[in-house]
């Protein structure tokens, strides 16, 4: 009887130790899986934060580039008021010389007609010369439009004649003028008006907002995760 009882007790203790060893193995596997999951989540959160910071940095650089190009040109422009210009005179005065690229270190001369247009702004009686935009005003102080120089001078002549015919058909056109009257020239269009400014600032603003939202969402997720762990410890 003693040997039988001893055998049973030894068998029971062996089974308990086996069950404990199996439980420990499962627990170790579970802890290892949790560690791997936590490590993967931390790596994903780090990448998300880096992505958000990269988006914010890119948007700041875009703001800087726009600030020295579009915003500066918009701020320096004096043609800020929009009005109605009545065409008084539209005349082709002379042929202007321009140069076009014909290859490596090769430049040739072509000609285009110079169209001069004089208008009256808002029927005030003050006569001003009409120019296409700020670039045309800087390139030529006399001509309404300066086409892209090309070898075919007849093509440039056709472009200028089409503009002249449209101005003759439409005697009133919208234009931009200097309210301080320091510039006698008025512009048909502006390179950087309010719509161009809004569209230019839209994409960097969206990128800045997206990067900030990514960082905020990651930080909020980390905070909620820590809060859940603390609540779980309290309940235990």
mmCIF file of C-alpha atoms in Angstrom:
data_model
loop_
_atom_site.group_PDB
_atom_site.id
_atom_site.type_symbol
_atom_site.label_atom_id
_atom_site.label_comp_id
_atom_site.label_asym_id
_atom_site.label_seq_id
_atom_site.Cartn_x
_atom_site.Cartn_y
_atom_site.Cartn_z
ATOM 1 C CA UNK A 1 0.000 0.000 0.000
ATOM 2 C CA UNK A 2 2.811 2.358 0.802
ATOM 3 C CA UNK A 3 4.422 1.778 -2.551
ATOM 4 C CA UNK A 4 1.136 2.258 -4.346
ATOM 5 C CA UNK A 5 0.407 5.512 -2.494
ATOM 6 C CA UNK A 6 3.929 6.703 -3.126
ATOM 7 C CA UNK A 7 3.584 5.920 -6.786
ATOM 8 C CA UNK A 8 0.293 7.810 -6.974
ATOM 9 C CA UNK A 9 1.710 10.829 -5.164
ATOM 10 C CA UNK A 10 4.782 10.854 -7.341
ATOM 11 C CA UNK A 11 2.636 10.529 -10.455
ATOM 12 C CA UNK A 12 0.375 13.404 -9.303
ATOM 13 C CA UNK A 13 3.324 15.683 -8.586
ATOM 14 C CA UNK A 14 4.824 14.846 -11.984
ATOM 15 C CA UNK A 15 1.568 15.683 -13.726
ATOM 16 C CA UNK A 16 1.301 18.976 -11.840
ATOM 17 C CA UNK A 17 4.842 19.927 -12.794
ATOM 18 C CA UNK A 18 4.127 19.070 -16.409
ATOM 19 C CA UNK A 19 0.996 21.219 -16.359
ATOM 20 C CA UNK A 20 2.957 24.083 -14.792
ATOM 21 C CA UNK A 21 5.704 23.750 -17.391
ATOM 22 C CA UNK A 22 3.149 23.781 -20.233
ATOM 23 C CA UNK A 23 1.447 26.823 -18.675
ATOM 24 C CA UNK A 24 4.795 28.600 -18.374
ATOM 25 C CA UNK A 25 5.571 27.844 -21.999
ATOM 26 C CA UNK A 26 2.237 29.257 -23.137
ATOM 27 C CA UNK A 27 2.737 32.275 -20.908
ATOM 28 C CA UNK A 28 6.225 32.865 -22.273
ATOM 29 C CA UNK A 29 4.885 32.606 -25.821
ATOM 30 C CA UNK A 30 2.082 35.004 -24.936
ATOM 31 C CA UNK A 31 4.488 37.487 -23.354
ATOM 32 C CA UNK A 32 6.797 37.200 -26.381
ATOM 33 C CA UNK A 33 3.893 37.853 -28.747
ATOM 34 C CA UNK A 34 2.851 40.864 -26.702
ATOM 35 C CA UNK A 35 6.400 42.211 -26.756
ATOM 36 C CA UNK A 36 6.564 41.734 -30.525
ATOM 37 C CA UNK A 37 3.206 43.482 -30.930
ATOM 38 C CA UNK A 38 4.281 46.382 -28.706
ATOM 39 C CA UNK A 39 7.579 46.677 -30.599
ATOM 40 C CA UNK A 40 5.770 46.672 -33.940
ATOM 41 C CA UNK A 41 3.303 49.292 -32.710
ATOM 42 C CA UNK A 42 6.092 51.498 -31.406
ATOM 43 C CA UNK A 43 7.936 51.221 -34.721
ATOM 44 C CA UNK A 44 4.747 52.130 -36.608
ATOM 45 C CA UNK A 45 4.117 55.079 -34.317
ATOM 46 C CA UNK A 46 7.694 56.291 -34.777
ATOM 47 C CA UNK A 47 7.329 56.086 -38.562
ATOM 48 C CA UNK A 48 4.006 57.958 -38.395
ATOM 49 C CA UNK A 49 5.566 60.733 -36.303
ATOM 50 C CA UNK A 50 8.492 60.976 -38.736
ATOM 51 C CA UNK A 51 6.010 61.181 -41.607
ATOM 52 C CA UNK A 52 4.129 63.985 -39.876
ATOM 53 C CA UNK A 53 7.338 65.882 -39.140
ATOM 54 C CA UNK A 54 8.461 65.421 -42.739
ATOM 55 C CA UNK A 55 5.161 66.806 -44.028
ATOM 56 C CA UNK A 56 5.411 69.809 -41.716
ATOM 57 C CA UNK A 57 9.022 70.471 -42.765
ATOM 58 C CA UNK A 58 8.093 70.184 -46.458
ATOM 59 C CA UNK A 59 5.194 72.596 -46.026
ATOM 60 C CA UNK A 60 7.471 75.114 -44.278
ATOM 61 C CA UNK A 61 9.923 74.898 -47.184
ATOM 62 C CA UNK A 62 7.073 75.381 -49.665
ATOM 63 C CA UNK A 63 5.916 78.439 -47.707
ATOM 64 C CA UNK A 64 9.449 79.824 -47.906
ATOM 65 C CA UNK A 65 9.668 79.298 -51.678
ATOM 66 C CA UNK A 66 6.223 80.815 -52.219
ATOM 67 C CA UNK A 67 7.140 83.712 -49.965
ATOM 68 C CA UNK A 68 10.120 84.735 -52.096
ATOM 69 C CA UNK A 69 8.307 84.178 -55.423
ATOM 70 C CA UNK A 70 4.515 84.432 -55.530
ATOM 71 C CA UNK A 71 3.897 86.397 -52.332
ATOM 72 C CA UNK A 72 6.685 88.854 -53.068
ATOM 73 C CA UNK A 73 5.454 89.499 -56.606
ATOM 74 C CA UNK A 74 1.896 89.834 -55.318
ATOM 75 C CA UNK A 75 2.952 92.340 -52.646
ATOM 76 C CA UNK A 76 5.162 94.368 -54.999
ATOM 77 C CA UNK A 77 2.479 94.737 -57.669
ATOM 78 C CA UNK A 78 0.878 98.193 -57.747
ATOM 79 C CA UNK A 79 -1.939 97.202 -60.120
ATOM 80 C CA UNK A 80 -4.356 96.280 -57.358
ATOM 81 C CA UNK A 81 -7.639 97.869 -58.429
ATOM 82 C CA UNK A 82 -9.894 96.242 -61.012
ATOM 83 C CA UNK A 83 -11.818 98.396 -63.460
ATOM 84 C CA UNK A 84 -13.244 98.565 -66.970
ATOM 85 C CA UNK A 85 -11.073 99.813 -69.798
ATOM 86 C CA UNK A 86 -12.611 101.324 -72.934
ATOM 87 C CA UNK A 87 -10.416 100.773 -75.980
ATOM 88 C CA UNK A 88 -9.689 104.108 -77.670
ATOM 89 C CA UNK A 89 -7.011 103.172 -80.166
ATOM 90 C CA UNK A 90 -5.402 99.918 -81.328
ATOM 91 C CA UNK A 91 -2.540 100.252 -83.809
ATOM 92 C CA UNK A 92 0.339 98.123 -85.072
ATOM 93 C CA UNK A 93 3.247 100.538 -85.081
ATOM 94 C CA UNK A 94 6.415 98.691 -86.090
ATOM 95 C CA UNK A 95 8.246 95.377 -86.107
ATOM 96 C CA UNK A 96 10.200 94.473 -82.997
ATOM 97 C CA UNK A 97 13.281 92.245 -82.968
ATOM 98 C CA UNK A 98 13.514 89.142 -80.780
ATOM 99 C CA UNK A 99 15.955 86.244 -80.564
ATOM 100 C CA UNK A 100 15.165 82.526 -80.463
ATOM 101 C CA UNK A 101 17.287 79.492 -79.678
ATOM 102 C CA UNK A 102 18.260 77.432 -82.714
ATOM 103 C CA UNK A 103 20.566 74.948 -80.971
ATOM 104 C CA UNK A 104 23.557 74.776 -78.695
ATOM 105 C CA UNK A 105 25.027 78.295 -78.418
ATOM 106 C CA UNK A 106 22.956 79.347 -81.427
ATOM 107 C CA UNK A 107 20.645 82.364 -81.405
ATOM 108 C CA UNK A 108 18.886 83.927 -84.377
ATOM 109 C CA UNK A 109 16.804 87.046 -84.820
ATOM 110 C CA UNK A 110 13.131 87.133 -85.712
ATOM 111 C CA UNK A 111 10.483 89.882 -85.778
ATOM 112 C CA UNK A 112 6.987 90.400 -84.444
ATOM 113 C CA UNK A 113 4.595 93.363 -84.867
ATOM 114 C CA UNK A 114 4.239 95.755 -81.951
ATOM 115 C CA UNK A 115 0.589 96.341 -81.058
ATOM 116 C CA UNK A 116 -0.064 99.524 -79.090
ATOM 117 C CA UNK A 117 -3.418 99.910 -77.361
ATOM 118 C CA UNK A 118 -4.620 102.999 -75.509
ATOM 119 C CA UNK A 119 -7.610 102.855 -73.189
ATOM 120 C CA UNK A 120 -9.657 104.964 -70.822
ATOM 121 C CA UNK A 121 -10.125 103.480 -67.354
ATOM 122 C CA UNK A 122 -13.699 103.595 -66.007
ATOM 123 C CA UNK A 123 -14.603 106.307 -68.556
ATOM 124 C CA UNK A 124 -12.606 108.890 -66.632
ATOM 125 C CA UNK A 125 -11.092 110.387 -69.768
ATOM 126 C CA UNK A 126 -7.558 109.629 -68.573
ATOM 127 C CA UNK A 127 -5.745 107.833 -71.393
ATOM 128 C CA UNK A 128 -3.434 104.952 -70.431
ATOM 129 C CA UNK A 129 -1.500 102.386 -72.369
ATOM 130 C CA UNK A 130 -2.694 98.785 -72.050
ATOM 131 C CA UNK A 131 -0.217 95.956 -71.347
ATOM 132 C CA UNK A 132 -0.813 92.233 -71.060
ATOM 133 C CA UNK A 133 0.724 91.581 -67.598
ATOM 134 C CA UNK A 134 3.666 92.467 -65.370
ATOM 135 C CA UNK A 135 6.144 90.464 -67.442
ATOM 136 C CA UNK A 136 5.088 92.205 -70.647
ATOM 137 C CA UNK A 137 5.371 95.560 -68.896
ATOM 138 C CA UNK A 138 8.941 94.745 -67.850
ATOM 139 C CA UNK A 139 9.903 93.321 -71.259
ATOM 140 C CA UNK A 140 8.417 96.069 -73.419
ATOM 141 C CA UNK A 141 7.282 99.552 -72.495
ATOM 142 C CA UNK A 142 5.367 100.026 -75.743
ATOM 143 C CA UNK A 143 3.746 96.795 -76.937
ATOM 144 C CA UNK A 144 0.589 95.204 -75.564
ATOM 145 C CA UNK A 145 1.813 91.624 -75.966
ATOM 146 C CA UNK A 146 5.234 90.052 -76.483
ATOM 147 C CA UNK A 147 4.860 86.560 -78.005
ATOM 148 C CA UNK A 148 7.332 83.771 -77.468
ATOM 149 C CA UNK A 149 9.994 84.330 -80.083
ATOM 150 C CA UNK A 150 10.111 81.714 -82.827
ATOM 151 C CA UNK A 151 11.512 81.249 -86.299
ATOM 152 C CA UNK A 152 8.144 81.608 -88.023
ATOM 153 C CA UNK A 153 7.520 85.345 -87.899
ATOM 154 C CA UNK A 154 4.179 84.929 -89.689
ATOM 155 C CA UNK A 155 2.854 82.844 -86.788
ATOM 156 C CA UNK A 156 3.710 85.628 -84.350
ATOM 157 C CA UNK A 157 2.132 88.150 -86.719
ATOM 158 C CA UNK A 158 -1.088 86.080 -86.776
ATOM 159 C CA UNK A 159 -1.201 85.986 -82.966
ATOM 160 C CA UNK A 160 -0.876 89.762 -82.694
ATOM 161 C CA UNK A 161 -3.514 90.341 -85.377
ATOM 162 C CA UNK A 162 -5.968 88.041 -83.603
ATOM 163 C CA UNK A 163 -5.501 90.023 -80.379
ATOM 164 C CA UNK A 164 -6.065 93.269 -82.269
ATOM 165 C CA UNK A 165 -9.273 91.970 -83.844
ATOM 166 C CA UNK A 166 -10.625 90.807 -80.477
ATOM 167 C CA UNK A 167 -9.967 94.206 -78.926
ATOM 168 C CA UNK A 168 -11.732 95.912 -81.807
ATOM 169 C CA UNK A 169 -14.719 93.589 -81.399
ATOM 170 C CA UNK A 170 -14.846 94.081 -77.615
ATOM 171 C CA UNK A 171 -14.462 97.765 -76.907
ATOM 172 C CA UNK A 172 -14.708 97.267 -73.117
ATOM 173 C CA UNK A 173 -12.394 94.862 -71.318
ATOM 174 C CA UNK A 174 -11.660 94.276 -67.609
ATOM 175 C CA UNK A 175 -8.288 95.618 -66.533
ATOM 176 C CA UNK A 176 -6.166 96.411 -63.487
ATOM 177 C CA UNK A 177 -4.796 99.857 -62.705
ATOM 178 C CA UNK A 178 -2.705 101.619 -60.078
ATOM 179 C CA UNK A 179 -5.016 103.561 -57.724
ATOM 180 C CA UNK A 180 -2.148 105.875 -56.736
ATOM 181 C CA UNK A 181 -1.646 106.722 -60.446
ATOM 182 C CA UNK A 182 2.114 106.292 -60.186
ATOM 183 C CA UNK A 183 1.956 103.840 -63.097
ATOM 184 C CA UNK A 184 0.289 105.154 -66.238
ATOM 185 C CA UNK A 185 0.136 101.667 -67.731
ATOM 186 C CA UNK A 186 -2.842 99.422 -67.012
ATOM 187 C CA UNK A 187 -2.774 95.622 -67.178
ATOM 188 C CA UNK A 188 -5.129 93.280 -68.970
ATOM 189 C CA UNK A 189 -4.362 90.430 -66.538
ATOM 190 C CA UNK A 190 -2.235 89.936 -63.431
ATOM 191 C CA UNK A 191 0.266 87.132 -63.017
ATOM 192 C CA UNK A 192 -0.483 86.720 -59.308
ATOM 193 C CA UNK A 193 -3.990 87.751 -58.332
ATOM 194 C CA UNK A 194 -6.050 86.652 -55.335
ATOM 195 C CA UNK A 195 -7.121 83.332 -56.880
ATOM 196 C CA UNK A 196 -3.532 82.386 -57.773
ATOM 197 C CA UNK A 197 -2.441 83.307 -54.255
ATOM 198 C CA UNK A 198 -5.136 81.112 -52.676
ATOM 199 C CA UNK A 199 -4.355 78.150 -54.928
ATOM 200 C CA UNK A 200 -0.627 78.508 -54.250
ATOM 201 C CA UNK A 201 -1.113 78.460 -50.474
ATOM 202 C CA UNK A 202 -3.697 75.659 -50.541
ATOM 203 C CA UNK A 203 -1.345 72.667 -50.963
ATOM 204 C CA UNK A 204 1.272 73.614 -48.341
ATOM 205 C CA UNK A 205 -1.557 74.437 -45.929
ATOM 206 C CA UNK A 206 -3.133 71.017 -46.514
ATOM 207 C CA UNK A 207 0.247 69.334 -46.034
ATOM 208 C CA UNK A 208 0.900 71.270 -42.822
ATOM 209 C CA UNK A 209 -2.547 70.390 -41.469
ATOM 210 C CA UNK A 210 -2.159 66.726 -42.425
ATOM 211 C CA UNK A 211 1.246 66.423 -40.760
ATOM 212 C CA UNK A 212 -0.006 68.067 -37.574
ATOM 213 C CA UNK A 213 -3.076 65.783 -37.506
ATOM 214 C CA UNK A 214 -0.903 62.669 -37.879
ATOM 215 C CA UNK A 215 1.267 63.671 -34.908
ATOM 216 C CA UNK A 216 -1.778 64.586 -32.799
ATOM 217 C CA UNK A 217 -3.505 61.275 -33.584
ATOM 218 C CA UNK A 218 -0.384 59.255 -32.677
ATOM 219 C CA UNK A 219 0.057 61.125 -29.401
ATOM 220 C CA UNK A 220 -3.650 60.701 -28.614
ATOM 221 C CA UNK A 221 -3.416 56.965 -29.307
ATOM 222 C CA UNK A 222 -0.405 56.636 -27.016
ATOM 223 C CA UNK A 223 -2.197 58.537 -24.260
ATOM 224 C CA UNK A 224 -5.334 56.377 -24.527
ATOM 225 C CA UNK A 225 -3.205 53.219 -24.505
ATOM 226 C CA UNK A 226 -1.431 54.248 -21.309
ATOM 227 C CA UNK A 227 -4.757 55.229 -19.772
ATOM 228 C CA UNK A 228 -6.238 51.797 -20.559
ATOM 229 C CA UNK A 229 -3.212 50.056 -18.997
ATOM 230 C CA UNK A 230 -3.556 52.121 -15.817
ATOM 231 C CA UNK A 231 -7.288 51.378 -15.603
ATOM 232 C CA UNK A 232 -6.563 47.655 -16.123
ATOM 233 C CA UNK A 233 -3.989 47.663 -13.297
ATOM 234 C CA UNK A 234 -6.467 49.375 -10.974
ATOM 235 C CA UNK A 235 -9.188 46.819 -11.748
ATOM 236 C CA UNK A 236 -6.806 43.944 -11.017
#
